[in-house]
């Protein structure tokens, strides 16, 4: 009776190994990232953007153990239309980015030209130095805006 148990066990293991060797299924690694909110604070010609995002559970674990360096390409894609920017920090589910020369001086105003965003942002909030606030839902670009020098 003992030999029968070993034979059954061996047959099951052999079947699993043969099936695993013949079926080559690999699940595609996919990083799900959703940009919930982006706040842009203008200061002269530069701006500071604070981006809040959500990632999937497995991506969260990966970031926790190995760092957020691999999220940089997604932030680069989000800001692809900006000429100059620098990612200053990525912590948890937020990132801070310096937008360099995001606006240009024109007389007594700074003009910020529209920039396309690489992903849809749930809520885009623009803060001007003079206290004016603009808010947009499901934004795919930053708006043309101006503010005082």
mmCIF file of C-alpha atoms in Angstrom:
data_model
loop_
_atom_site.group_PDB
_atom_site.id
_atom_site.type_symbol
_atom_site.label_atom_id
_atom_site.label_comp_id
_atom_site.label_asym_id
_atom_site.label_seq_id
_atom_site.Cartn_x
_atom_site.Cartn_y
_atom_site.Cartn_z
ATOM 1 C CA UNK A 1 0.000 0.000 0.000
ATOM 2 C CA UNK A 2 2.886 2.303 0.694
ATOM 3 C CA UNK A 3 4.243 1.858 -2.823
ATOM 4 C CA UNK A 4 0.865 2.896 -4.270
ATOM 5 C CA UNK A 5 0.993 6.208 -2.361
ATOM 6 C CA UNK A 6 4.464 6.959 -3.722
ATOM 7 C CA UNK A 7 3.328 6.063 -7.248
ATOM 8 C CA UNK A 8 0.284 8.360 -7.015
ATOM 9 C CA UNK A 9 2.398 11.177 -5.571
ATOM 10 C CA UNK A 10 5.039 10.702 -8.278
ATOM 11 C CA UNK A 11 2.372 10.683 -11.020
ATOM 12 C CA UNK A 12 0.837 13.941 -9.758
ATOM 13 C CA UNK A 13 4.212 15.676 -9.491
ATOM 14 C CA UNK A 14 5.231 14.425 -12.956
ATOM 15 C CA UNK A 15 1.949 15.694 -14.424
ATOM 16 C CA UNK A 16 2.435 19.138 -12.874
ATOM 17 C CA UNK A 17 6.024 19.351 -14.141
ATOM 18 C CA UNK A 18 5.058 18.292 -17.677
ATOM 19 C CA UNK A 19 2.195 20.804 -17.726
ATOM 20 C CA UNK A 20 4.476 23.570 -16.456
ATOM 21 C CA UNK A 21 7.114 22.754 -19.067
ATOM 22 C CA UNK A 22 4.669 22.764 -21.987
ATOM 23 C CA UNK A 23 2.513 25.741 -21.054
ATOM 24 C CA UNK A 24 4.458 28.981 -21.136
ATOM 25 C CA UNK A 25 2.140 31.526 -19.629
ATOM 26 C CA UNK A 26 3.623 34.682 -18.249
ATOM 27 C CA UNK A 27 1.453 37.407 -16.867
ATOM 28 C CA UNK A 28 2.468 40.816 -18.188
ATOM 29 C CA UNK A 29 3.874 43.049 -15.475
ATOM 30 C CA UNK A 30 1.741 46.119 -15.480
ATOM 31 C CA UNK A 31 2.115 49.161 -13.317
ATOM 32 C CA UNK A 32 -1.214 50.763 -12.705
ATOM 33 C CA UNK A 33 -0.860 54.403 -11.819
ATOM 34 C CA UNK A 34 -3.638 56.928 -11.492
ATOM 35 C CA UNK A 35 -2.911 60.580 -10.912
ATOM 36 C CA UNK A 36 -5.527 61.810 -8.443
ATOM 37 C CA UNK A 37 -4.487 65.420 -7.980
ATOM 38 C CA UNK A 38 -1.871 67.864 -9.176
ATOM 39 C CA UNK A 39 -1.314 71.234 -7.521
ATOM 40 C CA UNK A 40 0.820 73.827 -9.303
ATOM 41 C CA UNK A 41 2.096 76.797 -7.285
ATOM 42 C CA UNK A 42 3.545 79.533 -9.494
ATOM 43 C CA UNK A 43 6.400 81.698 -8.215
ATOM 44 C CA UNK A 44 7.753 84.123 -10.811
ATOM 45 C CA UNK A 45 8.658 82.113 -13.930
ATOM 46 C CA UNK A 46 9.034 78.830 -12.047
ATOM 47 C CA UNK A 47 6.458 76.612 -10.383
ATOM 48 C CA UNK A 48 6.274 73.787 -7.886
ATOM 49 C CA UNK A 49 3.998 70.871 -8.681
ATOM 50 C CA UNK A 50 2.750 68.486 -6.028
ATOM 51 C CA UNK A 51 1.382 65.310 -7.582
ATOM 52 C CA UNK A 52 -0.752 62.786 -5.710
ATOM 53 C CA UNK A 53 -1.122 59.365 -7.294
ATOM 54 C CA UNK A 54 -2.353 55.856 -6.596
ATOM 55 C CA UNK A 55 -0.583 52.676 -7.588
ATOM 56 C CA UNK A 56 -1.636 49.045 -7.411
ATOM 57 C CA UNK A 57 -0.892 46.896 -4.388
ATOM 58 C CA UNK A 58 2.012 45.012 -5.964
ATOM 59 C CA UNK A 59 3.567 48.252 -7.187
ATOM 60 C CA UNK A 60 3.178 49.700 -3.702
ATOM 61 C CA UNK A 61 5.062 46.728 -2.261
ATOM 62 C CA UNK A 62 7.773 47.068 -4.885
ATOM 63 C CA UNK A 63 8.187 50.783 -4.141
ATOM 64 C CA UNK A 64 8.270 50.053 -0.418
ATOM 65 C CA UNK A 65 11.070 47.497 -0.740
ATOM 66 C CA UNK A 66 13.084 48.852 -3.673
ATOM 67 C CA UNK A 67 12.368 52.591 -3.736
ATOM 68 C CA UNK A 68 10.445 54.935 -5.972
ATOM 69 C CA UNK A 69 13.093 55.356 -8.659
ATOM 70 C CA UNK A 70 11.034 53.231 -11.057
ATOM 71 C CA UNK A 71 8.108 55.673 -10.841
ATOM 72 C CA UNK A 72 10.227 58.413 -12.446
ATOM 73 C CA UNK A 73 9.353 57.348 -16.020
ATOM 74 C CA UNK A 74 5.651 57.766 -15.241
ATOM 75 C CA UNK A 75 6.275 61.250 -13.873
ATOM 76 C CA UNK A 76 8.410 62.003 -16.942
ATOM 77 C CA UNK A 77 5.534 60.879 -19.157
ATOM 78 C CA UNK A 78 3.091 63.047 -17.183
ATOM 79 C CA UNK A 79 5.265 66.133 -17.743
ATOM 80 C CA UNK A 80 6.526 65.340 -21.239
ATOM 81 C CA UNK A 81 5.384 68.704 -22.657
ATOM 82 C CA UNK A 82 7.345 70.788 -20.120
ATOM 83 C CA UNK A 83 10.806 71.853 -21.302
ATOM 84 C CA UNK A 84 12.574 71.792 -17.938
ATOM 85 C CA UNK A 85 11.651 70.148 -14.666
ATOM 86 C CA UNK A 86 13.312 68.389 -11.782
ATOM 87 C CA UNK A 87 11.747 65.681 -9.631
ATOM 88 C CA UNK A 88 12.787 66.755 -6.135
ATOM 89 C CA UNK A 89 11.085 64.098 -3.996
ATOM 90 C CA UNK A 90 8.857 61.062 -4.202
ATOM 91 C CA UNK A 91 7.398 59.864 -0.890
ATOM 92 C CA UNK A 92 4.593 57.355 -0.484
ATOM 93 C CA UNK A 93 1.879 58.497 -2.865
ATOM 94 C CA UNK A 94 3.088 62.055 -3.518
ATOM 95 C CA UNK A 95 5.795 63.585 -5.644
ATOM 96 C CA UNK A 96 7.175 67.126 -5.665
ATOM 97 C CA UNK A 97 8.495 68.504 -8.930
ATOM 98 C CA UNK A 98 10.115 71.840 -9.729
ATOM 99 C CA UNK A 99 8.898 73.214 -13.073
ATOM 100 C CA UNK A 100 11.681 75.460 -14.344
ATOM 101 C CA UNK A 101 10.725 78.327 -16.676
ATOM 102 C CA UNK A 102 7.100 77.211 -16.702
ATOM 103 C CA UNK A 103 6.037 80.805 -17.391
ATOM 104 C CA UNK A 104 7.530 83.737 -19.234
ATOM 105 C CA UNK A 105 7.524 87.434 -18.344
ATOM 106 C CA UNK A 106 5.506 89.751 -20.573
ATOM 107 C CA UNK A 107 5.251 93.348 -19.431
ATOM 108 C CA UNK A 108 3.815 93.386 -15.924
ATOM 109 C CA UNK A 109 2.600 89.772 -16.101
ATOM 110 C CA UNK A 110 3.905 86.251 -16.265
ATOM 111 C CA UNK A 111 2.285 84.136 -18.955
ATOM 112 C CA UNK A 112 1.941 80.387 -18.574
ATOM 113 C CA UNK A 113 1.241 78.698 -21.877
ATOM 114 C CA UNK A 114 -0.828 75.547 -21.999
ATOM 115 C CA UNK A 115 1.078 72.273 -21.604
ATOM 116 C CA UNK A 116 -0.297 68.839 -22.412
ATOM 117 C CA UNK A 117 -0.161 66.182 -19.695
ATOM 118 C CA UNK A 118 0.809 62.602 -20.481
ATOM 119 C CA UNK A 119 -1.956 61.186 -18.265
ATOM 120 C CA UNK A 120 -5.363 62.372 -17.178
ATOM 121 C CA UNK A 121 -5.250 64.002 -13.752
ATOM 122 C CA UNK A 122 -8.366 63.693 -11.582
ATOM 123 C CA UNK A 123 -8.108 67.257 -10.281
ATOM 124 C CA UNK A 124 -5.697 69.981 -11.386
ATOM 125 C CA UNK A 125 -5.403 72.996 -9.088
ATOM 126 C CA UNK A 126 -3.499 76.112 -10.148
ATOM 127 C CA UNK A 127 -2.344 78.567 -7.454
ATOM 128 C CA UNK A 128 -1.229 82.013 -8.628
ATOM 129 C CA UNK A 129 1.046 84.178 -6.450
ATOM 130 C CA UNK A 130 -1.712 86.794 -6.192
ATOM 131 C CA UNK A 131 -4.050 84.299 -4.485
ATOM 132 C CA UNK A 132 -6.185 83.297 -7.462
ATOM 133 C CA UNK A 133 -7.029 79.567 -7.596
ATOM 134 C CA UNK A 134 -8.240 77.623 -10.609
ATOM 135 C CA UNK A 135 -9.493 74.040 -10.387
ATOM 136 C CA UNK A 136 -10.131 71.581 -13.219
ATOM 137 C CA UNK A 137 -11.557 68.062 -13.137
ATOM 138 C CA UNK A 138 -10.162 65.247 -15.315
ATOM 139 C CA UNK A 139 -7.482 67.523 -16.757
ATOM 140 C CA UNK A 140 -5.347 66.512 -19.710
ATOM 141 C CA UNK A 141 -3.480 69.824 -19.971
ATOM 142 C CA UNK A 142 -2.560 72.893 -17.979
ATOM 143 C CA UNK A 143 -4.506 75.978 -19.040
ATOM 144 C CA UNK A 144 -3.201 79.229 -20.482
ATOM 145 C CA UNK A 145 -3.042 81.607 -17.550
ATOM 146 C CA UNK A 146 -1.352 84.804 -16.436
ATOM 147 C CA UNK A 147 -0.487 86.404 -13.120
ATOM 148 C CA UNK A 148 1.140 89.601 -11.833
ATOM 149 C CA UNK A 149 4.861 90.012 -11.504
#
